[in-house]
């Protein structure tokens, strides 16, 4: 049962452009929505996370937009750089220790110089 | 210092063999996890331990057996390896309290079953 759906599967953006990755979830009890970044040969690393009491969270060039009524959230990467090329995963969980992360399918982002 | 470490990094073995993957975290976290990442990069939870107690046990063949000797270690033993077990296995850890959803991943163990 896929509870978090992510799109697109792959994304190619020019340097300086905006990268947008979308996710939709089903379980309304989820209350923690992180994005993970994974470089080839490495483990996923937390990039930015949001809780449903806010509609947007920004950290540097990375912004999460959250729409609770639509059960959707998205990652925006402003001024995309070649170093941002990686696989991005959205996830959802309950905001307690030991909660499993339910991941989206991942988006392979390529930023061309 | 590496926060979450796994050994070995690569594991190539024959079908039917038994192998173990070790994980250690030096973050002082109380919860540890095993995830499997398949060839399509999909990440799926396998197990989770909190203070050495099993709290998540997904639908995983019973050939897979996790063991947590202490809070800082979570090992994964796999019996009778099959071709379909080939994947990257990630260990992760997290801390009690709000933000418990923040999990820190190890570098992964790339398992290839021939």
XYZ file of C-alpha atoms in Angstrom:
227
model
C 0.000 0.000 0.000
C 1.633 3.193 -1.227
C 0.744 5.931 1.223
C 3.026 8.620 -0.171
C 3.116 9.315 -3.895
C 5.898 11.418 -5.360
C 6.323 13.037 -8.755
C 8.050 13.473 -11.079
C 10.251 10.396 -11.164
C 13.025 12.403 -12.786
C 13.630 16.098 -13.331
C 16.170 18.006 -15.379
C 16.682 21.671 -14.627
C 19.120 24.273 -15.864
C 21.463 25.946 -13.419
C 19.713 28.845 -11.767
C 16.266 27.420 -12.398
C 13.609 26.302 -9.922
C 13.184 22.601 -9.158
C 9.763 21.509 -7.919
C 8.961 18.050 -6.560
C 5.494 17.110 -5.412
C 4.157 14.598 -2.932
C 0.714 13.484 -1.864
C -0.153 11.443 1.186
C -3.186 9.446 2.253
C -3.001 9.038 6.014
C -4.331 12.196 7.671
C -2.756 11.114 10.952
C 0.736 11.801 9.625
C 2.164 14.840 11.372
C 5.758 15.043 10.248
C 6.877 15.505 6.651
C 10.611 15.425 5.965
C 12.514 15.607 2.723
C 15.667 13.558 2.349
C 18.492 14.083 -0.124
C 20.573 11.152 -1.318
C 23.776 11.411 -3.318
C 25.058 8.379 -5.240
C 26.716 5.859 -2.958
C 25.544 7.640 0.191
C 22.739 7.248 2.674
C 19.742 9.600 2.654
C 20.246 12.760 4.703
C 17.557 15.017 6.121
C 17.250 18.175 4.053
C 14.268 19.989 5.509
C 11.088 19.009 7.342
C 7.696 20.510 8.120
C 4.863 19.860 10.532
C 1.223 20.420 9.479
C 0.707 23.447 11.707
C 2.516 25.646 9.158
C 1.986 26.042 5.426
C 5.538 26.850 4.445
C 9.051 26.406 5.704
C 12.140 27.899 4.131
C 15.781 27.070 4.719
C 18.152 28.838 2.370
C 17.273 27.892 -1.201
C 14.971 25.072 -0.075
C 11.282 25.613 0.673
C 8.546 23.175 1.636
C 4.989 24.174 0.805
C 2.312 22.247 2.681
C -1.396 22.027 1.833
C -3.171 20.128 4.591
C -6.625 20.150 2.988
C -5.265 18.723 -0.258
C -2.933 16.337 1.579
C -0.055 17.523 -0.551
C 3.377 18.994 0.030
C 6.149 20.044 -2.271
C 9.824 20.900 -2.283
C 11.042 23.955 -4.154
C 14.733 24.427 -4.834
C 15.455 27.978 -5.888
C 18.525 28.890 -7.957
C 19.237 25.200 -8.537
C 22.921 24.294 -8.717
C 24.743 21.295 -10.237
C 25.670 20.281 -6.680
C 21.957 19.807 -5.988
C 21.911 16.888 -8.418
C 20.765 13.965 -6.281
C 17.749 11.797 -5.523
C 15.147 13.484 -3.359
C 12.674 11.585 -1.224
C 9.637 12.949 0.494
C 8.425 11.053 3.519
C 5.710 11.096 6.112
C 5.557 9.784 9.637
C 4.167 10.311 13.089
C 6.193 12.794 15.083
C 7.376 10.357 17.705
C 10.553 8.406 18.166
C 10.471 5.012 16.545
C 7.912 6.074 13.993
C 8.502 4.529 10.616
C 9.193 6.821 7.696
C 6.949 6.112 4.734
C 8.912 7.263 1.712
C 7.809 8.440 -1.690
C 9.322 6.753 -4.700
C 12.088 9.319 -5.124
C 12.922 11.960 -7.739
C 16.206 11.920 -9.604
C 17.163 15.601 -10.026
C 19.788 16.618 -12.542
C 20.876 20.240 -12.680
C 22.748 21.034 -15.870
C 25.527 23.651 -15.753
C 33.499 10.839 13.641
C 30.921 8.874 11.708
C 27.488 9.164 13.316
C 25.965 5.961 11.925
C 28.391 3.393 10.552
C 27.783 0.105 8.800
C 30.036 -2.819 7.977
C 30.713 -4.138 5.493
C 30.166 -1.508 2.810
C 30.012 -4.140 0.082
C 28.981 -7.765 0.355
C 29.087 -10.209 -2.541
C 27.998 -13.746 -1.775
C 26.480 -16.893 -3.203
C 22.858 -17.942 -2.959
C 22.162 -20.002 0.109
C 24.864 -18.428 2.261
C 24.271 -16.739 5.607
C 25.619 -13.234 6.161
C 25.479 -10.456 8.739
C 25.571 -6.677 8.482
C 26.584 -4.600 11.487
C 25.456 -1.113 12.431
C 26.683 1.221 15.133
C 25.598 4.745 16.054
C 27.481 7.143 18.309
C 24.707 9.743 18.524
C 23.288 8.457 21.795
C 19.975 7.720 20.076
C 17.535 5.233 21.519
C 15.926 3.958 18.321
C 17.531 2.207 15.397
C 16.143 0.973 12.069
C 16.885 -1.165 9.067
C 15.704 -0.073 5.616
C 16.017 -1.828 2.278
C 16.555 0.150 -0.924
C 15.846 -1.800 -4.078
C 17.217 -1.298 -7.570
C 14.553 1.315 -8.279
C 15.750 3.248 -5.224
C 12.560 2.627 -3.286
C 13.197 2.760 0.479
C 11.243 0.429 2.716
C 11.370 -0.042 6.481
C 12.221 -3.540 7.664
C 12.718 -3.335 11.416
C 12.988 -0.864 14.254
C 14.380 -1.264 17.768
C 13.829 1.074 20.689
C 16.121 0.536 23.667
C 16.926 -2.965 22.410
C 13.242 -3.834 22.052
C 11.737 -4.684 18.645
C 8.964 -2.181 17.863
C 8.559 -2.422 14.091
C 8.659 -5.720 12.260
C 7.424 -5.314 8.703
C 6.450 -8.158 6.440
C 9.949 -9.432 5.934
C 10.921 -13.082 5.350
C 11.907 -14.733 8.609
C 15.290 -15.398 7.032
C 16.028 -11.838 8.170
C 16.704 -11.526 11.886
C 17.717 -8.303 13.592
C 19.661 -8.301 16.835
C 20.332 -5.380 19.134
C 22.963 -6.162 21.771
C 22.742 -2.610 23.125
C 21.251 0.776 22.243
C 24.177 1.709 20.037
C 24.184 -1.415 17.881
C 21.700 -3.081 15.559
C 22.837 -5.998 13.438
C 21.023 -7.763 10.622
C 21.529 -11.443 9.990
C 20.271 -12.992 6.776
C 19.957 -16.759 6.356
C 19.794 -18.685 3.101
C 20.374 -15.684 0.888
C 18.314 -15.414 -2.302
C 18.867 -13.469 -5.514
C 16.029 -11.120 -4.579
C 17.858 -10.071 -1.436
C 20.290 -8.074 -3.565
C 19.795 -4.464 -2.537
C 21.303 -1.693 -0.470
C 20.561 -1.998 3.238
C 20.568 1.151 5.340
C 20.738 1.447 9.069
C 19.332 4.577 10.699
C 18.818 5.992 14.171
C 16.639 8.591 15.865
C 16.118 10.138 19.274
C 13.120 10.136 21.623
C 11.083 13.293 21.802
C 9.580 15.701 19.291
C 11.412 15.499 16.052
C 11.646 11.807 16.564
C 10.883 11.526 12.907
C 14.361 12.846 12.164
C 16.338 9.775 11.252
C 20.042 9.667 10.557
C 21.145 7.125 7.986
C 24.338 5.172 7.638
C 26.243 4.914 4.335
C 24.584 1.655 3.357
C 25.685 -1.923 2.702
C 25.503 -3.012 -0.904
C 24.564 -6.683 -0.982
C 24.872 -8.670 -4.190
C 23.719 -12.274 -4.195
C 25.021 -14.365 -7.092
